[in-house]
Short mmCIF file of C-alpha atoms and ligand atoms in Angstrom, two decimals:
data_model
loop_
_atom_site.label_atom_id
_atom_site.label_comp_id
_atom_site.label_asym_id
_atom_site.label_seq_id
_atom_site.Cartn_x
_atom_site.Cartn_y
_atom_site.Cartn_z
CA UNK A 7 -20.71 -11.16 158.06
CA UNK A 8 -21.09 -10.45 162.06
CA UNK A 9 -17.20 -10.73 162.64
CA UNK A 10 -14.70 -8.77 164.05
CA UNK A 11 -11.14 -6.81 163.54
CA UNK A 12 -8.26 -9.04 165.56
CA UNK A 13 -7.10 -6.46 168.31
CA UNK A 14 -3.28 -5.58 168.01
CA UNK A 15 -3.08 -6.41 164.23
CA UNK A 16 -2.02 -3.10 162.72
CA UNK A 17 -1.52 -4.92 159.36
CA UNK A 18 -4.52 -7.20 159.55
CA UNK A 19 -7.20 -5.00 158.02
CA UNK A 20 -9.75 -7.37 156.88
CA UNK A 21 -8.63 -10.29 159.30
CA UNK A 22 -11.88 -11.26 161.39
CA UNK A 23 -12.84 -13.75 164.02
CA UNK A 24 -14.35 -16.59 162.54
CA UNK A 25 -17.89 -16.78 163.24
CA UNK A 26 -18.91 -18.83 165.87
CA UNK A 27 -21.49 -21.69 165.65
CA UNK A 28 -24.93 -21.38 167.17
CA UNK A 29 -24.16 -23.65 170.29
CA UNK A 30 -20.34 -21.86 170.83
CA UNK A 31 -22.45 -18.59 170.60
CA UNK A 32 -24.97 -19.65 173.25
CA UNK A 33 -22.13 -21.24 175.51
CA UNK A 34 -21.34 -19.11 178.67
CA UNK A 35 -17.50 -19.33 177.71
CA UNK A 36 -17.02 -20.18 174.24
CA UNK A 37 -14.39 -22.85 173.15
CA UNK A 38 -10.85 -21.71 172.75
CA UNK A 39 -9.62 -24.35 170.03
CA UNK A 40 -5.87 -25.20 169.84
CA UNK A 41 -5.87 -23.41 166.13
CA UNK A 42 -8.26 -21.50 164.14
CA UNK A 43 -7.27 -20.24 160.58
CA UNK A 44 -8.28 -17.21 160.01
CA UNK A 45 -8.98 -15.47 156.80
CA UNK A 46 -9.96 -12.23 155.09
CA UNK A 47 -11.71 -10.88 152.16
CA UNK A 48 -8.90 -10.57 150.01
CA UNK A 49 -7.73 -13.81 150.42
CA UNK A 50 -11.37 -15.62 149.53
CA UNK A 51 -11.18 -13.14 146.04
CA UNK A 52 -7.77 -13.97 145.25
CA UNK A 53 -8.63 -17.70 145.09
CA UNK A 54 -12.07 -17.16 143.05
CA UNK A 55 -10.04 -14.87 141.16
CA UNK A 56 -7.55 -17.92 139.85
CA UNK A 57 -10.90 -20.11 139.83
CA UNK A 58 -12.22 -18.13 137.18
CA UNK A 59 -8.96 -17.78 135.23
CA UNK A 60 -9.58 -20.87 133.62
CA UNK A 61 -6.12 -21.75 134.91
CA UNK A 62 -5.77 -23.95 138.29
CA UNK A 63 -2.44 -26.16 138.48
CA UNK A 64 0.73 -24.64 138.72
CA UNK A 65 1.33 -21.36 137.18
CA UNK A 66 1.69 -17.85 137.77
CA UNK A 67 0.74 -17.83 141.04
CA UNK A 68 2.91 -20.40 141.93
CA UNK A 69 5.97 -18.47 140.71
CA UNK A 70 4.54 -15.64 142.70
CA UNK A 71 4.47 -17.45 145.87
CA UNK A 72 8.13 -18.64 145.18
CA UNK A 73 9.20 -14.85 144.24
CA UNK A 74 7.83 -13.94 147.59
CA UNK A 75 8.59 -17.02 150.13
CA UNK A 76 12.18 -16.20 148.56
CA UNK A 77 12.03 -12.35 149.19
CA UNK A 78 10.66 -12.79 152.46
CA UNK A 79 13.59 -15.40 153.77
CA UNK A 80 16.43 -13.54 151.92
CA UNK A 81 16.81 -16.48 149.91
CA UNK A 82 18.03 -16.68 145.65
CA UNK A 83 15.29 -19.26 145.04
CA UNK A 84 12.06 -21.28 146.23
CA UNK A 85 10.25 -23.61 144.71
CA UNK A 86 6.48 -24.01 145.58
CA UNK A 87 5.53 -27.84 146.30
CA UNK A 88 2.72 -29.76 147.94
CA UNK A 89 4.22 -29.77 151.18
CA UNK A 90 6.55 -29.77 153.86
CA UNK A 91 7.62 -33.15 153.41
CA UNK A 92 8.37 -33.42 149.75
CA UNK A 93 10.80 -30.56 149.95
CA UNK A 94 12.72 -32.08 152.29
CA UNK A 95 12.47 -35.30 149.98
CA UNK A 96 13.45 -33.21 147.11
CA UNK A 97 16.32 -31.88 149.43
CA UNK A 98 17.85 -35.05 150.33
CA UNK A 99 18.14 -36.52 147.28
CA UNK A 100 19.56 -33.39 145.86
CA UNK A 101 22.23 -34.26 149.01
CA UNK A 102 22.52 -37.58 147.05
CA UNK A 103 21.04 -39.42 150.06
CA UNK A 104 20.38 -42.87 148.56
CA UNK A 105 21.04 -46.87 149.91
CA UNK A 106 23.90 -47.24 152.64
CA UNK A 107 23.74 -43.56 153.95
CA UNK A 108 22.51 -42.15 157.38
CA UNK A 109 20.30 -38.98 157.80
CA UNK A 110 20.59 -37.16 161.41
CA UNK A 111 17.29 -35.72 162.27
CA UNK A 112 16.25 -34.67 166.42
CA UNK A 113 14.02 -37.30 168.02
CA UNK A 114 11.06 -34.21 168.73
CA UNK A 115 10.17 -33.84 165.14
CA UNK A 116 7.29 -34.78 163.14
CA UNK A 117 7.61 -38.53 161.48
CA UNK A 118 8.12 -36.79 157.84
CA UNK A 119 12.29 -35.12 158.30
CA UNK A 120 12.55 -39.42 159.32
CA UNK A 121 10.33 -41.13 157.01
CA UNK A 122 11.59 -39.18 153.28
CA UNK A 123 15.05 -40.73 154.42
CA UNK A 124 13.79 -44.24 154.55
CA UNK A 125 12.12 -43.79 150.77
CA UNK A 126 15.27 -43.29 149.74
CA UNK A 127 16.76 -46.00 150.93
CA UNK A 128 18.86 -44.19 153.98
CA UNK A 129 18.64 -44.79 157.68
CA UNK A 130 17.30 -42.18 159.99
CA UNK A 131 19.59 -41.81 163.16
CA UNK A 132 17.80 -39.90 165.54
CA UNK A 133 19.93 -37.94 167.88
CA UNK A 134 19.04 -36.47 171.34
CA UNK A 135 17.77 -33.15 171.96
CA UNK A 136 18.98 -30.06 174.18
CA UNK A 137 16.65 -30.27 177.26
CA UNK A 138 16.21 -26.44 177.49
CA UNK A 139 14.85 -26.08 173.83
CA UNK A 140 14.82 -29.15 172.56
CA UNK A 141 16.91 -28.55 169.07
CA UNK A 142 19.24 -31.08 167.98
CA UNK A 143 21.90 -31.91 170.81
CA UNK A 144 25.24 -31.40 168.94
CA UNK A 145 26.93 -33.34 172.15
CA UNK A 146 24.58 -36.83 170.57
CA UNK A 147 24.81 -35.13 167.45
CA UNK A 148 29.03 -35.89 167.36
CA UNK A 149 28.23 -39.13 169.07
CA UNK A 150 25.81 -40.75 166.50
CA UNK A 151 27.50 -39.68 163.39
CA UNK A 152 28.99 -42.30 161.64
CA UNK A 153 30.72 -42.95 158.15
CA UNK A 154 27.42 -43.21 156.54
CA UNK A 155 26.39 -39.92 157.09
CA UNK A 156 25.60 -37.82 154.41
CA UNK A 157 23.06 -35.09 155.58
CA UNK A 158 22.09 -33.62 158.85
CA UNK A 159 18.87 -32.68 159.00
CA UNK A 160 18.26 -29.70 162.06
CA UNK A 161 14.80 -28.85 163.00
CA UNK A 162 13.55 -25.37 164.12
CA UNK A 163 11.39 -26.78 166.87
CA UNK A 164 8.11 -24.35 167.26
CA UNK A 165 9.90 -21.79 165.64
CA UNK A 166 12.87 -21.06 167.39
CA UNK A 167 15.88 -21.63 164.84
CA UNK A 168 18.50 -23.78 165.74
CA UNK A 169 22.43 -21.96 166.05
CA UNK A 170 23.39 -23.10 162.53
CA UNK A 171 27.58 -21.47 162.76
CA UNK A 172 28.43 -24.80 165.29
CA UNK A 173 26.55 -27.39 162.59
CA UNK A 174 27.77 -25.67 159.67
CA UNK A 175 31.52 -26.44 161.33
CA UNK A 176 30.35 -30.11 162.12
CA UNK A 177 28.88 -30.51 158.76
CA UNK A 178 32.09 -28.77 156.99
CA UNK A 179 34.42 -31.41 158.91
CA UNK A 180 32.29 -33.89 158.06
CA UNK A 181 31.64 -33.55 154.48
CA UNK A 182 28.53 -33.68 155.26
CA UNK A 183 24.93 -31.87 153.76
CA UNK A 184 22.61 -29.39 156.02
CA UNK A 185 18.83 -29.75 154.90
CA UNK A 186 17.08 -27.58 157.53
CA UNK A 187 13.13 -28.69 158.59
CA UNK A 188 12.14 -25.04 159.01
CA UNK A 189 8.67 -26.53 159.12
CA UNK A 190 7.86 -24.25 161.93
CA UNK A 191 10.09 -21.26 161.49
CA UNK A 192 8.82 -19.04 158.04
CA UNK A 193 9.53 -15.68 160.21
CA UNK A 194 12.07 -17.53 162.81
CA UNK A 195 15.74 -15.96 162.72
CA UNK A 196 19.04 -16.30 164.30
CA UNK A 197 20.15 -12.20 164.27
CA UNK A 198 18.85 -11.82 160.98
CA UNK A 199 20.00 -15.46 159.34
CA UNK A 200 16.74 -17.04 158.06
CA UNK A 201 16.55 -20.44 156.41
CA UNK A 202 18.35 -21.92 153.79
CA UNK A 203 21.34 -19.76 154.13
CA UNK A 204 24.59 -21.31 153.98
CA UNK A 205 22.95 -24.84 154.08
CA UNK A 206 21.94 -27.33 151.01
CA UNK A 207 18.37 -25.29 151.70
CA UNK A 208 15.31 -25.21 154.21
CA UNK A 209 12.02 -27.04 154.04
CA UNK A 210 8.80 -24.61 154.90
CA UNK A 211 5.47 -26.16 155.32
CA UNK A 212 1.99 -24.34 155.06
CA UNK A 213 -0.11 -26.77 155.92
CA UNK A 214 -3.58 -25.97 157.78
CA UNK A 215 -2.47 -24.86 160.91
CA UNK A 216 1.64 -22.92 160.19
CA UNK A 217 2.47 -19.51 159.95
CA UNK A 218 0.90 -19.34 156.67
CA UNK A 219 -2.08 -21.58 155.83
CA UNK A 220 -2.93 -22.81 152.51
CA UNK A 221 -4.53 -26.37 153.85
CA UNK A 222 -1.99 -28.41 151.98
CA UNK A 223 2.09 -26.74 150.64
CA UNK A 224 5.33 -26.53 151.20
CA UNK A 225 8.61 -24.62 149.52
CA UNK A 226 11.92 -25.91 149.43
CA UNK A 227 14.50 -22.45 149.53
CA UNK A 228 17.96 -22.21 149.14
CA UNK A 229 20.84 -20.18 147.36
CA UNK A 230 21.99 -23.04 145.43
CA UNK A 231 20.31 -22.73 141.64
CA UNK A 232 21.34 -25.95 140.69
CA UNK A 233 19.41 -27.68 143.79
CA UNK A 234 15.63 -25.84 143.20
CA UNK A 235 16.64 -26.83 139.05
CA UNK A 236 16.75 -30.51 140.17
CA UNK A 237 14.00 -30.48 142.72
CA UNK A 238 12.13 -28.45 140.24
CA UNK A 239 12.18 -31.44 137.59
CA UNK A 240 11.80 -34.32 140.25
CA UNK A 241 8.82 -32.55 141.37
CA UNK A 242 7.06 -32.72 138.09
CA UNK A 243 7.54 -36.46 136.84
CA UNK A 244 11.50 -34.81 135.20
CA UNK A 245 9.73 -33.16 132.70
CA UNK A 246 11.88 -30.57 130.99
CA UNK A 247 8.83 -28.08 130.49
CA UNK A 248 6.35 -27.33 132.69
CA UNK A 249 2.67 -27.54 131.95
CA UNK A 250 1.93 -23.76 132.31
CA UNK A 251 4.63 -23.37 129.41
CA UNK A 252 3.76 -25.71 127.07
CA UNK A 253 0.30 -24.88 127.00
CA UNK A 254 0.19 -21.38 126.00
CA UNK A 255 -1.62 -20.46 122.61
CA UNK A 256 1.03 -21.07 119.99
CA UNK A 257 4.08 -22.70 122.54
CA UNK A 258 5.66 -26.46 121.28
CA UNK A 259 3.19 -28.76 123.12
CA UNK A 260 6.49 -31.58 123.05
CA UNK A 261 8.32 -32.45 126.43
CA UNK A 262 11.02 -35.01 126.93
CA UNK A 263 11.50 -36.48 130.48
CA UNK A 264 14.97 -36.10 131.48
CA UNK A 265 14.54 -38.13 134.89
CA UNK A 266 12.44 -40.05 136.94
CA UNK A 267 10.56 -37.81 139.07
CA UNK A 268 7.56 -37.38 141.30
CA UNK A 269 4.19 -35.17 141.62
CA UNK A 270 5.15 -32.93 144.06
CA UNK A 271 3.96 -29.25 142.46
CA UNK A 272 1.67 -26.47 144.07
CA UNK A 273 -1.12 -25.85 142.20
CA UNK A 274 -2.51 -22.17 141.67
CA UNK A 275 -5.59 -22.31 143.54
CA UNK A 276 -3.61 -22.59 146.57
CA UNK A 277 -0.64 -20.73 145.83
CA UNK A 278 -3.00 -17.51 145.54
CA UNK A 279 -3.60 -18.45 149.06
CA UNK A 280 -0.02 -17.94 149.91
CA UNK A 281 0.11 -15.21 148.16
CA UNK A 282 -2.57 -13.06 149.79
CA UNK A 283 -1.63 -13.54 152.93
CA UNK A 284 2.46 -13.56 152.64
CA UNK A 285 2.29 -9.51 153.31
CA UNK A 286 0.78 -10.34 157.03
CA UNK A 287 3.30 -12.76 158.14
CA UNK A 288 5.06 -10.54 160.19
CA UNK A 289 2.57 -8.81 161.97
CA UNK A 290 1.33 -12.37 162.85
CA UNK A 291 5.00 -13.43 164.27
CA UNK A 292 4.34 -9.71 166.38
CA UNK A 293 0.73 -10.52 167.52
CA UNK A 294 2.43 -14.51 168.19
CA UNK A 295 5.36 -12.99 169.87
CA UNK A 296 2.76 -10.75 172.24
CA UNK A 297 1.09 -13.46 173.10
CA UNK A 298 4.01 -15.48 173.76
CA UNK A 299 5.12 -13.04 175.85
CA UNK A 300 1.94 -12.63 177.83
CA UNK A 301 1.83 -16.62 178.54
CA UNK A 302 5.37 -16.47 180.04
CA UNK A 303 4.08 -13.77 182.26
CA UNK A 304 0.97 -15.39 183.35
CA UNK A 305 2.69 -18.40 183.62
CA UNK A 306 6.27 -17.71 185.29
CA UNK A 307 5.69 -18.96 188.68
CA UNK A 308 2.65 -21.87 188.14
CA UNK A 309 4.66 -24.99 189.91
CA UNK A 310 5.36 -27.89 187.59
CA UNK A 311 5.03 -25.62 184.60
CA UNK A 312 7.92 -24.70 182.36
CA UNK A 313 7.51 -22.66 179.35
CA UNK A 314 10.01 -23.28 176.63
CA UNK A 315 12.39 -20.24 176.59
CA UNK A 316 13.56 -17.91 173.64
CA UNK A 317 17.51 -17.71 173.45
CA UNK A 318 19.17 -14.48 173.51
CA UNK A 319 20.02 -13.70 169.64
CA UNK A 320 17.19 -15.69 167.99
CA UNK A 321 14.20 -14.61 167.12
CA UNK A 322 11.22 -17.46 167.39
CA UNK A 323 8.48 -17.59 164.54
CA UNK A 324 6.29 -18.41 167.79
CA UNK A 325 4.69 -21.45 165.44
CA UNK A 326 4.12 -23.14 169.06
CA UNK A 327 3.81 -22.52 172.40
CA UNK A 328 5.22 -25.26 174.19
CA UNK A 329 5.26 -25.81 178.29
CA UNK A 330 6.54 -28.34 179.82
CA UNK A 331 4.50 -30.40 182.74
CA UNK A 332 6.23 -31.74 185.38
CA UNK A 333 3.83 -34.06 186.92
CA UNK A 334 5.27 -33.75 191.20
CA UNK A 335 5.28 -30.40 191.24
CA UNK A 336 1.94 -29.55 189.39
CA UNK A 337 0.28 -32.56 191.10
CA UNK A 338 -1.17 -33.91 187.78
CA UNK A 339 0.71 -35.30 184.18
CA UNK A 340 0.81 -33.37 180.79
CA UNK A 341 -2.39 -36.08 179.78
CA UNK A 342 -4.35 -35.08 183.16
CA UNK A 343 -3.58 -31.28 182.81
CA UNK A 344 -4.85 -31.36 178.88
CA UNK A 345 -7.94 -33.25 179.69
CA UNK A 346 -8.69 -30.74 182.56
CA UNK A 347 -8.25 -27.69 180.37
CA UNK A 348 -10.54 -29.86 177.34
CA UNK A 349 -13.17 -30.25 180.23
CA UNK A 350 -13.09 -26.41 180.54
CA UNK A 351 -13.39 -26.06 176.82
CA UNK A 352 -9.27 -25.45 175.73
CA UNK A 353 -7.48 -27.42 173.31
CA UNK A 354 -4.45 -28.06 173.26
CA UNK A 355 -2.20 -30.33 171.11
CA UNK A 356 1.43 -32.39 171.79
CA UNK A 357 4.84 -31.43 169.53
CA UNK A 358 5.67 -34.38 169.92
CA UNK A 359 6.49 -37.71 170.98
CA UNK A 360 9.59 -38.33 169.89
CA UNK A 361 10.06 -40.49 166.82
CA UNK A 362 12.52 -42.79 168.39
CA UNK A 363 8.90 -44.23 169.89
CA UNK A 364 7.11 -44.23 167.40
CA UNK A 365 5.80 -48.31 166.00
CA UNK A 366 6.99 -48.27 162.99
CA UNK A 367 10.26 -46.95 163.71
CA UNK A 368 11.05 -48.84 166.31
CA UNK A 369 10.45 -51.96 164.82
CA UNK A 370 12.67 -50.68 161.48
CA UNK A 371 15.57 -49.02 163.05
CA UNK A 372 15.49 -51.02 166.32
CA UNK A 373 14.95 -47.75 168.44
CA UNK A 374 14.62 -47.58 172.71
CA UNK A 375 13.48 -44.90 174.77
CA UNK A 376 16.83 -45.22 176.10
CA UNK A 377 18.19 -43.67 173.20
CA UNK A 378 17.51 -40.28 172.99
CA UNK A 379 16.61 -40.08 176.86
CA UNK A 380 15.82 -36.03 176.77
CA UNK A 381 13.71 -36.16 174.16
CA UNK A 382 11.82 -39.10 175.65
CA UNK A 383 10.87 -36.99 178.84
CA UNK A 384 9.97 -34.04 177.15
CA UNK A 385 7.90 -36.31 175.33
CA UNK A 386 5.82 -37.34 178.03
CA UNK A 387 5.77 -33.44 179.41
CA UNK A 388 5.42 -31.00 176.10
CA UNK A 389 2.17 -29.76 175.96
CA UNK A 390 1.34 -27.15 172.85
CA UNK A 391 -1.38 -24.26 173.94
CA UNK A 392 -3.88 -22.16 171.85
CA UNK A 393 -1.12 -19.57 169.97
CA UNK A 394 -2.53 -18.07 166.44
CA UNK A 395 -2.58 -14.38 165.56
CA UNK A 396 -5.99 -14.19 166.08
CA UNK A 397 -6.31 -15.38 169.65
CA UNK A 398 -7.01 -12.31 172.16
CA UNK A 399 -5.54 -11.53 174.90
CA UNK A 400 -9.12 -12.34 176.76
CA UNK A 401 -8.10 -15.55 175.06
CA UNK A 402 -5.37 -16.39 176.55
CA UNK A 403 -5.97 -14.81 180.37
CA UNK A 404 -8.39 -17.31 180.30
CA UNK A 405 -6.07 -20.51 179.13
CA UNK A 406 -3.44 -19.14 181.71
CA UNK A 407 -6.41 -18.40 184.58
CA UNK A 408 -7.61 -22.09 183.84
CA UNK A 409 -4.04 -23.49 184.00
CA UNK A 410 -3.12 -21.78 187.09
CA UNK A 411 -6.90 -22.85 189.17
CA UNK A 412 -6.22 -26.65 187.57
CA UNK A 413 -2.47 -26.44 188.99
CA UNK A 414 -3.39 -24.64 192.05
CA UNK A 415 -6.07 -27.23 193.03
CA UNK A 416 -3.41 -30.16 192.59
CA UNK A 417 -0.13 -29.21 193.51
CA UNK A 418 0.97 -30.96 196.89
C1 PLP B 504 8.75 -30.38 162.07
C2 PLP B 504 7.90 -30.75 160.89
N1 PLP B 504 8.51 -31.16 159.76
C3 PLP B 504 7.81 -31.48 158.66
C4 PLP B 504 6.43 -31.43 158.64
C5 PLP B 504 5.70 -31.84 157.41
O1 PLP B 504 5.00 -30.76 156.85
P1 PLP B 504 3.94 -31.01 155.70
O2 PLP B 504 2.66 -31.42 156.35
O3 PLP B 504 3.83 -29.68 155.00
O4 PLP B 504 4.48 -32.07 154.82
C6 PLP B 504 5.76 -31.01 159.79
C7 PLP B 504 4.30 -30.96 159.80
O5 PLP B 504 3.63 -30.89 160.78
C8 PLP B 504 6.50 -30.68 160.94
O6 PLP B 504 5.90 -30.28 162.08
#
C-alpha cells in the first residue's frame, strides 16, 4: 500500500493516510473531507482474526472491549451494545423512566438522548443551552423541571464534559437520575472525572465517525452493578444466559427469559475493532487537541468567527470542532460560508440544529424556537470543521487559509 505515517502520532505506528482515489490524486488540491476513518494493519487482522474463529456475535471480544472501555474511563463496568442510543435506552429505563415522567435533555443534541424517552413512554423537555459552550443551561435547567421529572440527561457537546458537581446537587434535591450522553466525550474529562462517575452511568457511541470507530456501537458505563446486570438482560431479549455461554461444547443449551428485552448486543466482529484501536485513543485526543489548538490560532481574529472555547479545568475529547458564524460581521451565513469552503473542496458538517426544531418534535411536544432561544441561534451559526487524528497540519492551514480569504472577501 502507497500510504503514509500520520505526522505527530507517536503512538500511531501503523496508522496511514487513506489512499486517495485516482481523480483526488490528480486534483491540484485534494479534498479535505469533514471525517476520514483511518485504520491500520492491526486492526484489519484483528477482525479477520475473529472472522476465522468460527465465532462472530457477541463473545470474547465483546467482554474485552467492555474490560477496556471500563479501564480506560475509570469505570466498575461497561457493557458493549449496538450503539449510542440503546445505552442510553437501556439507561433510562434502568432510571425507571416509563408513562407520565419527563426526561431533561439540551436542545443541541442529536434526536436519539430525545427520541429513547418517547419509546418509553416519557416526555422529552428540552432545556436551553449555555451560549458560550452550549451544555445544558442549569438557569432553564431549574426552570423546566417539573414533578414529572425523573432523569436528567446532560450532554458532553463535541467533547467538552459538562461540570457534573452543580447537576449532581440539582439532581440530589430533586430525586432525580443523571444518565450522561457522553456520545462525544470517550477521552473528555472534568480534572480527571470521566463518565459515568457518580451518575446512573454514561452513554459512549462509536459509530463511523467518534473517537473510536467501529461503523456501528455503543457502551453503556457506570459503577452501579446492578444497572449494566439489567441493561445486560434487556439487551439480549432478558435471557438469563448469553449465547456465547450456552453454546460451548458440553454447557446446558436451556435459557429461561426473565424479562422482556430487546436486541441491543455488540457482536465480535466489531468489538475486535474496538479493541485494536482502544490503546490509540489518547494519542488521538493529543493529535485532536493540537489541532484544536492550531485552529484557534489561525482563527482568533477572522471577524464573525467564534470558535467554541475549552473551560479552564476540563479537558475536551476534541470529538468536534465547532465555530460559530456570525453572519454581519463575516459578511456571509454559516450555509454561505460552508458552501464556499465545499466549492474549494472542504467539508464540513452542522452539530446541530437544535431538537426543539426538529418536525417531528415539534408537532409531538408542541415545541417553538422561542423556547430554547440560545440554542436556536447557535443553531443557525454552529458550523463543525475537518478535526480527525489524521488530518495534518497542511490540512488544516489550508481550511483556516480558505476560511480567512472567504471571510476576508465578505466582511463589510
Ligand atoms: C450527542 C449524541 N448522542 C447520541 C448519539 C447516538 O449515537 P449512536 O449513533 O451510537 O446511537 C449521537 C450520534 O451522533 C450523538 O451525537
Amino acid at each position: 500500500m502507497s500510504e503514509s505515517i500520520v505526522p505527530g502520532l507517536p503512538a500511531a505506528r501503523g496508522i496511514t493516510h487513506r489512499r486517495r482515489s485516482p481523480i483526488e490524486a490528480c486534483a491540484d488540491a485534494p479534498p479535505i473531507p469533514f471525517h476520514r476513518t483511518v485504520l491500520c494493519e492491526g486492526d484489519v487482522a484483528a477482525v479477520t482474526a475473529v472472522l476465522r474463529s468460527g465465532w462472530l456475535t457477541t463473545g470474547p471480544r465483546a467482554k474485552e472491549l467492555e474490560t477496556g472501555i471500563a479501564a480506560l474511563l475509570g469505570r466498575r463496568h461497561a457493557l458493549a451494545l449496538n450503539s449510542a442510543t440503546s445505552a442510553l435506552f437501556l439507561a433510562y429505563k434502568a432510571a425507571g423512566v416509563g408513562p407520565g415522567d419527563d426526561v431533561l435533555v439540551p436542545a443541541m443534541t442529536f434526536v436519539a438522548t430525545a427520541e429513547v424517552a418517547l419509546h418509553l413512554g416519557a416526555r422529552p423537555v428540552i432545556v436551553d443551552v449555555d451560549d458560550e459552550t452550549l451544555l445544558l443551561d442549569l438557569k432553564d435547567l431549574e426552570r423546566k423541571l417539573t414533578r414529572r421529572a425523573r432523569v436528567i440527561a446532560p450532554v458532553h457537546y463535541a467533547g467538552h464534559p459538562c461540570a457534573m458537581a452543580p447537576l449532581r446537587a440539582i439532581a440530589a434535591a430533586e430525586r432525580l437520575a443523571i444518565v450522561e450522553d457522553a456520545a462525544h466525550c470517550l477521552t473528555g474529562h472534568e480534572g480527571g472525572h470521566r463518565p459515568g462517575e457518580g451518575t446512573l452511568g454514561a452513554a459512549l457511541s462509536f459509530y463511523a465517525t467518534k473517537e473510536l470507530p467501529i461503523g456501528e456501537g455503543g457502551a453503556l458505563v457506570s459503577d452501579d452493578e446492578g444497572v449494566i446486570e439489567r441493561a445486560r438482560r434487556w439487551s439480549l431479549h432478558g435471557i438469563s444466559k448469553p449465547a456465547h455461554a450456552r453454546m460451548q461444547v458440553g454447557a446446558r443449551a436451556i435459557y429461561d427469559v426473565e424479562d422482556i428485552g430487546f436486541k441491543m448486543n455488540l457482536p465480535d466482529v466489531l468489538a475486535a475493532l474496538g479493541v485494536a484501536q482502544l490503546p490509540r485513543m489518547e494519542a488521538h485526543r493529543a493529535r485532536r487537541e493540537a489541532l484544536a489548538q492550531r485552529y484557534d490560532a489561525a482563527l482568533a481574529f477572522v471577524p464573525g468567527i467564534r470558535p467554541l472555547r475549552v473551560r479552564p479545568g476540563f479537558t475536551s475529547a476534541r470529538h468536534l470542532y465547532v465555530v460559530r458564524v456570525d453572519a454581519k460581521s463575516a459578511g456571509l451565513d454559516r450555509d454561505e460560508l460552508a458552501a464556499e469552503l465545499g466549492a474549494r473542496g472542504i467539508g464540513t458538517s452542522v452539530h446541530f440544529t437544535p431538537i426543539h426544531e426538529m418536525t417531528a418534535l415539534k408537532s409531538l411536544l408542541g415545541t417553538r424556537p422561542g423556547d430554547c432561544p440560545v440554542a436556536s441561534r447557535a443553531g443557525r451559526e454552529v458550523l463543525s470543521l475537518p478535526l480527525h487524528p489524521a488530518l495534518t497540519d497542511e490540512e488544516c492551514d489550508r481550511v483556516t487559509n480558505e476560511l480567512r480569504a472567504i471571510v476576508a472577501a465578505r466582511a463589510p
